Coordinates of C-alpha atoms in Angstrom, one line a residue:
M265 CA 181.0 3.4 120.9
S266 CA 179.9 2.6 117.3
R267 CA 178.3 5.3 115.1
R268 CA 175.0 3.4 115.1
Y269 CA 174.7 3.3 118.9
L270 CA 176.0 6.9 119.2
V271 CA 173.1 8.0 117.0
I272 CA 170.6 6.1 119.0
A273 CA 172.0 7.6 122.2
L274 CA 171.7 11.1 120.8
L275 CA 168.1 10.5 119.8
L276 CA 167.3 9.2 123.3
G277 CA 168.9 12.3 124.7
L278 CA 167.0 14.6 122.5
A279 CA 163.8 12.9 123.3
G280 CA 164.4 12.8 127.0
R281 CA 165.1 16.5 127.3
A282 CA 162.1 17.5 125.3
A283 CA 159.5 15.1 126.9
G284 CA 156.2 16.7 127.7
Q285 CA 157.1 19.9 125.8
A286 CA 155.6 19.2 122.4
P287 CA 152.4 17.2 122.0
E288 CA 152.8 16.8 118.2
P289 CA 155.6 14.8 116.3
V290 CA 158.7 16.8 115.7
T291 CA 160.9 16.4 112.6
W292 CA 164.7 16.8 112.9
S293 CA 168.0 16.2 111.1
L294 CA 171.4 15.3 112.4
P295 CA 174.7 15.4 110.4
V296 CA 176.7 12.1 110.8
G297 CA 179.9 12.3 108.8
Q298 CA 179.1 12.5 105.1
F299 CA 175.5 11.6 105.7
T300 CA 172.5 13.4 107.2
V301 CA 170.1 11.5 109.5
Y302 CA 166.4 12.5 109.1
G303 CA 163.7 11.5 111.5
T304 CA 160.5 12.2 113.4
T305 CA 160.1 11.8 117.2
T306 CA 156.9 11.8 119.1
Y307 CA 157.4 13.1 122.7
T308 CA 155.3 11.0 124.9
P309 CA 156.0 9.3 128.3
T310 CA 156.8 6.1 126.5
I311 CA 159.4 6.4 123.8
V312 CA 159.5 3.6 121.1
L313 CA 162.6 3.5 118.8
R314 CA 162.2 1.9 115.4
P315 CA 165.6 0.5 114.4
R316 CA 164.7 -0.5 110.9
V317 CA 166.7 1.4 108.3
V318 CA 165.8 2.4 104.7
F319 CA 169.3 2.9 103.4
D320 CA 172.4 2.1 105.5
T321 CA 175.5 1.8 103.4
T322 CA 177.7 1.1 106.4
Q323 CA 175.8 -2.0 107.3
G324 CA 175.1 -3.1 103.7
L325 CA 171.3 -2.8 104.2
D326 CA 169.0 -1.7 101.4
S327 CA 165.2 -1.8 101.6
S328 CA 163.1 1.1 100.2
R329 CA 160.0 -0.9 100.8
V330 CA 160.1 -0.1 104.6
V331 CA 159.4 3.5 105.7
D332 CA 160.8 4.2 109.1
S333 CA 161.6 7.0 111.5
V334 CA 165.3 7.2 110.5
R335 CA 167.0 7.2 107.1
T336 CA 170.3 8.4 105.6
A337 CA 170.8 10.1 102.3
A338 CA 173.9 11.0 100.3
D339 CA 174.2 14.3 98.4
R340 CA 172.9 14.5 94.9
H341 CA 175.1 14.2 91.9
T342 CA 176.4 17.4 90.4
G343 CA 178.0 18.2 87.0
F344 CA 177.9 16.6 83.6
A345 CA 178.7 12.9 83.4
V346 CA 182.3 12.2 82.2
G347 CA 184.2 8.9 82.3
L348 CA 185.7 5.8 80.8
S349 CA 184.4 2.3 80.2
T350 CA 185.8 -0.3 82.6
W351 CA 186.9 2.5 85.0
P352 CA 188.2 0.7 88.2
T353 CA 185.7 0.5 91.0
N354 CA 188.5 1.3 93.5
A355 CA 188.9 4.7 91.8
Y356 CA 185.2 5.6 92.0
C357 CA 185.7 7.8 95.1
D358 CA 189.2 9.0 94.5
G359 CA 189.5 9.5 90.8
P360 CA 188.4 12.4 88.6
M361 CA 185.6 10.6 86.8
S362 CA 181.9 11.1 87.5
A363 CA 180.7 8.2 85.4
A364 CA 181.6 4.8 84.0
M365 CA 180.4 2.2 81.6
Q366 CA 180.7 -1.1 83.4
P367 CA 179.8 -4.8 82.7
V368 CA 177.9 -6.0 85.7
V369 CA 176.6 -9.4 86.6
P370 CA 173.3 -9.6 88.6
G371 CA 175.0 -10.9 91.7
V372 CA 177.1 -7.7 92.3
L373 CA 174.7 -5.2 90.8
L374 CA 173.3 -3.8 94.0
D375 CA 176.7 -3.6 95.7
R376 CA 178.0 -1.8 92.7
L377 CA 175.2 0.7 92.6
Q378 CA 175.6 1.4 96.4
H379 CA 179.3 2.0 95.9
A380 CA 178.8 4.3 92.9
A381 CA 176.1 6.3 94.8
R382 CA 178.4 6.8 97.8
C383 CA 181.1 8.1 95.4
H384 CA 178.8 10.2 93.3
V385 CA 179.5 8.2 90.2
R386 CA 176.8 7.5 87.5
L387 CA 176.8 4.2 85.7
V388 CA 175.9 2.9 82.3
L389 CA 175.3 -0.8 83.0
V390 CA 176.5 -3.3 80.4
P391 CA 175.2 -6.9 80.3
P392 CA 178.2 -9.3 80.1
R393 CA 178.2 -10.8 76.6
R394 CA 178.5 -14.4 77.7
L395 CA 175.2 -14.0 79.5
L396 CA 173.5 -13.0 76.3
T397 CA 174.5 -16.1 74.3
G398 CA 172.8 -19.5 74.0
S399 CA 176.0 -21.3 74.7
G400 CA 177.2 -19.2 77.6
R401 CA 180.4 -18.5 75.6
Q402 CA 181.8 -15.0 75.2
N403 CA 181.6 -15.2 71.4
G404 CA 178.5 -17.3 71.1
E405 CA 175.4 -16.6 69.1
F406 CA 173.0 -14.0 70.6
S407 CA 170.0 -15.6 72.3
M408 CA 166.7 -13.7 73.0
D409 CA 165.9 -16.2 75.7
S410 CA 169.2 -15.6 77.4
A411 CA 168.8 -11.8 77.1
K412 CA 165.3 -11.9 78.6
H413 CA 166.5 -14.2 81.4
L414 CA 169.3 -11.8 82.2
V415 CA 166.7 -8.9 82.4
D416 CA 164.7 -11.1 84.8
R417 CA 167.8 -11.5 87.0
Y418 CA 168.4 -7.8 87.0
A419 CA 164.8 -7.1 87.9
A420 CA 165.0 -9.5 90.8
V421 CA 167.7 -7.2 92.2
L422 CA 166.1 -4.0 91.1
P423 CA 162.4 -3.8 91.8
A424 CA 160.7 -0.5 90.8
D425 CA 161.2 1.2 94.2
T426 CA 164.9 0.4 94.2
I427 CA 165.3 1.7 90.6
A428 CA 163.6 4.9 91.8
K429 CA 166.1 5.2 94.6
Y430 CA 169.1 4.9 92.3
R431 CA 167.5 7.0 89.5
E432 CA 170.5 9.4 89.6
T433 CA 173.1 6.7 89.8
I434 CA 171.8 4.6 86.8
L435 CA 172.6 6.6 83.7
G436 CA 171.5 3.9 81.4
L437 CA 171.5 0.2 80.4
N438 CA 173.3 -0.7 77.1
L439 CA 171.5 -3.4 75.1
A440 CA 174.7 -5.2 73.9
D441 CA 177.1 -3.7 71.3
D442 CA 179.1 -4.6 68.2
Y443 CA 175.8 -5.7 66.6
D444 CA 177.2 -6.1 63.0
C445 CA 180.3 -8.0 64.2
T446 CA 179.6 -11.6 63.2
R447 CA 182.8 -13.0 64.7
C448 CA 181.7 -11.3 68.0
W449 CA 178.3 -13.1 68.0
G450 CA 178.9 -16.7 66.8
G451 CA 178.8 -15.9 63.1
R452 CA 175.5 -14.1 63.1
A453 CA 174.9 -10.4 63.5
I454 CA 172.3 -9.0 66.0
T455 CA 169.4 -7.4 64.1
Q456 CA 167.5 -4.3 65.0
E457 CA 164.3 -6.4 65.3
Q458 CA 165.9 -8.5 68.0
V459 CA 167.1 -5.4 69.9
A460 CA 163.6 -3.9 69.7
E461 CA 162.0 -7.0 71.1
W462 CA 164.6 -7.2 73.9
A463 CA 164.2 -3.4 74.7
A464 CA 160.4 -3.7 75.0
Y465 CA 160.8 -6.6 77.4
A466 CA 163.5 -4.7 79.4
R467 CA 161.3 -1.5 79.6
A468 CA 158.5 -3.5 81.1
R469 CA 160.6 -5.4 83.6
L470 CA 163.0 -2.5 84.5
P471 CA 160.7 0.5 84.5
G472 CA 162.5 3.8 84.6
I473 CA 165.9 2.7 83.5
P474 CA 167.0 4.5 80.3
L475 CA 167.8 2.0 77.5
G476 CA 170.3 2.5 74.7
V477 CA 172.5 1.1 72.0
R478 CA 176.2 1.7 71.7
V479 CA 176.0 2.5 68.0
M480 CA 175.4 5.5 65.8
P481 CA 171.7 6.4 65.4
N482 CA 171.7 5.6 61.6
W483 CA 171.7 1.9 62.7
V484 CA 168.5 2.6 64.7
A485 CA 167.0 4.5 61.8
E486 CA 167.2 1.5 59.5
Y487 CA 164.3 0.0 61.6
P488 CA 162.1 2.8 62.9
P489 CA 160.2 0.8 65.5
L490 CA 163.4 0.4 67.4
A491 CA 163.7 4.1 68.2
Q492 CA 160.4 3.9 70.0
Q493 CA 161.8 1.5 72.5
L494 CA 165.1 3.3 73.2
D495 CA 166.3 6.4 75.0
Y496 CA 169.7 7.0 73.6
A497 CA 172.2 6.1 70.9
W498 CA 176.0 6.5 70.9
A499 CA 178.7 8.4 69.0
Q500 CA 182.2 7.2 69.6
Y501 CA 184.7 9.2 67.6
A502 CA 188.0 8.3 66.0
T503 CA 189.8 10.3 63.3
R504 CA 189.1 7.7 60.6
K505 CA 185.4 8.9 60.9
G506 CA 186.1 12.3 59.6
E507 CA 186.2 15.7 61.3
A508 CA 185.1 15.6 64.9
Q509 CA 182.6 18.4 65.0
A510 CA 180.9 17.3 61.8
Y511 CA 180.7 13.7 63.1
Y512 CA 179.0 14.6 66.3
D513 CA 176.7 17.1 64.6
R514 CA 175.5 14.4 62.1
A515 CA 174.8 12.0 65.0
A516 CA 172.9 14.7 67.0
A517 CA 170.7 15.7 64.0
L518 CA 169.6 12.2 63.3
A519 CA 169.1 11.4 66.9
E520 CA 166.9 14.4 67.3
R521 CA 164.7 13.3 64.4
L522 CA 164.4 9.9 66.0
G523 CA 163.6 11.4 69.4
L524 CA 166.7 10.0 71.0
R525 CA 169.4 11.4 73.3
M526 CA 173.1 11.0 72.5
V527 CA 176.0 9.7 74.5
M528 CA 179.2 11.0 73.0
G529 CA 182.7 9.8 73.5
V530 CA 186.2 9.2 72.0
N531 CA 187.9 5.9 71.2
V532 CA 190.9 7.0 73.2
E533 CA 192.7 3.6 72.9
N534 CA 192.3 3.4 69.1
C535 CA 192.2 7.1 68.4
Y536 CA 193.2 7.2 64.7
A537 CA 192.5 3.8 63.1
L538 CA 191.7 0.2 64.1
S539 CA 194.6 -1.0 66.4
S540 CA 196.2 2.5 66.3
P541 CA 198.0 4.1 69.3
P542 CA 196.0 5.9 72.0
C543 CA 195.1 9.6 71.6
T544 CA 197.8 12.1 72.4
P545 CA 196.9 14.3 75.3
E546 CA 196.4 17.2 72.9
D547 CA 194.0 15.2 70.7
L548 CA 192.2 13.8 73.7
V549 CA 191.4 17.3 75.0
R550 CA 190.5 18.6 71.5
F551 CA 188.1 15.8 70.6
G552 CA 186.9 15.4 74.2
E553 CA 185.9 19.1 74.7
I554 CA 183.8 19.0 71.5
A555 CA 181.9 16.0 72.8
L556 CA 181.3 17.1 76.4
R557 CA 180.3 20.6 75.3
H558 CA 178.0 19.5 72.5
P559 CA 174.5 20.6 73.4
A560 CA 173.0 17.3 72.2
S561 CA 175.3 15.2 74.4
C562 CA 173.8 13.7 77.6
A563 CA 177.1 12.2 78.8
F564 CA 180.7 12.0 77.7
L565 CA 181.8 8.3 78.0
S566 CA 184.9 7.0 76.2
W567 CA 186.4 3.7 75.2
R568 CA 188.3 2.8 77.4
Y569 CA 190.4 2.7 80.6
H570 CA 193.8 1.1 80.1
E571 CA 196.1 0.9 83.0
E572 CA 199.3 1.5 81.0
T573 CA 197.8 4.6 79.3
W574 CA 196.4 6.0 82.5
A575 CA 199.9 5.7 84.1
R576 CA 201.1 8.5 81.9
P577 CA 201.0 11.8 83.9
E578 CA 200.1 13.9 80.8
I579 CA 197.1 11.6 80.1
R580 CA 195.9 12.0 83.7
E581 CA 196.3 15.7 83.4
A582 CA 194.3 15.8 80.2
W583 CA 191.4 13.9 81.8
E584 CA 191.5 16.0 85.0
G585 CA 191.1 19.1 82.7
L586 CA 188.1 17.4 80.9
A587 CA 186.6 16.5 84.2
A588 CA 186.9 20.1 85.4
A589 CA 185.2 21.3 82.2
A590 CA 182.4 18.8 82.8
R591 CA 181.7 20.2 86.3
E592 CA 180.9 23.5 84.7
R593 CA 178.0 22.0 82.9
K594 CA 174.8 20.8 84.6
A595 CA 174.1 17.1 84.8
E596 CA 172.0 15.7 82.0
E597 CA 169.6 12.7 81.8
C598 CA 170.0 10.2 78.9
R599 CA 166.2 9.6 78.9
K600 CA 164.2 10.1 75.8
L601 CA 163.3 13.6 74.9

C-alpha cells in the first residue's frame, strides 16, 4: 500500500472510531516519515475527504493557492548559511553545506527550490548570464529588456504566495556580477544605474525576495540610489586584497552606512592572486572563520566548488569544520536592515 493511501486509510479509521463523539471540528497531526501531516476532521455521519494537497514533494505538486484539510511541512532551517557556488544538487541532502549560490533557469526553478527545501539548503539564485544579453550569448552585451524578461519568467514560476512559502529557502537573488568586466559583457560594463532600474523592476515583480549584487559595497556607494533598491552586497576575500579582518571590517562599515547586509566569502579557488592555486586547508579555515563569525555577515558563501579540489580529504575536513562552526550560529536573513 502506498504512503498516500495509507494516510487516507488512517484518517478514515480515526474518523470512524470517533464518529458521533465530537460535534465540533477536531485538529490533529500525524508523523509520516520526515514529514508531519496536519489536518482538521469534522465527525458527522457523512465523511467527506478532500484530496487536494498544498505541498506534496513526493508527487511533485505545489499549490499554495489552495487551502485544504491536509498539508505536509518540512522542518525549518537551522544554523548560519554556509556553502559554495555551483554546489552539486545531488549533494544538497548528503553534503555538509547548508547553502549554495546556483545559476537557475526558470524552467527548473521550482524543482530546485523544492529539492533545496527538502534538504534544508538555502539558495542564492543567479540569473544565467546568456539570458541577460541581447544576443543570447554568454559574453554578449547586457540588455535591460532581456533582464526584465527573465524576471517576468521567474515571476511566472514564483507568484507572491509561492515566494512566501519558500521564504526560508530563498536566501537572495544576485543581479548579475562582474559588472566592470567589459570582456564579460560584450565590451561594455554594466552601470549602477542599469542595476538600479533592474532591481526596482525585480522588487515589484518578485516581492519578498532579497536582492543583491556580488560586489563590494563601495561600487554601490558610487550611485546612492542603487542602495535603496538592494538588500545586500558581497565581500569575497583573497590575500591580494590585504589582511582578511580589515577587508571584511571595511566592507561591513560601508554596508552599514548604506543600510545593506553583507554576504561574506573566500575565493577558495584563486586564494592568493588571479589564477593562483586554491586555498590551503589552513588558510581556508583561517579566512573562513573570520567571515562566518563576523557579526555583519548574513551568509558565508564562497567561490567555488571544484570537483578536483573537493576530492582532497583535507579540504573536505576543513569545510566540515567550518560547517560545524556555522551550526553554532543562528540563521540570518540577507534582507535589508
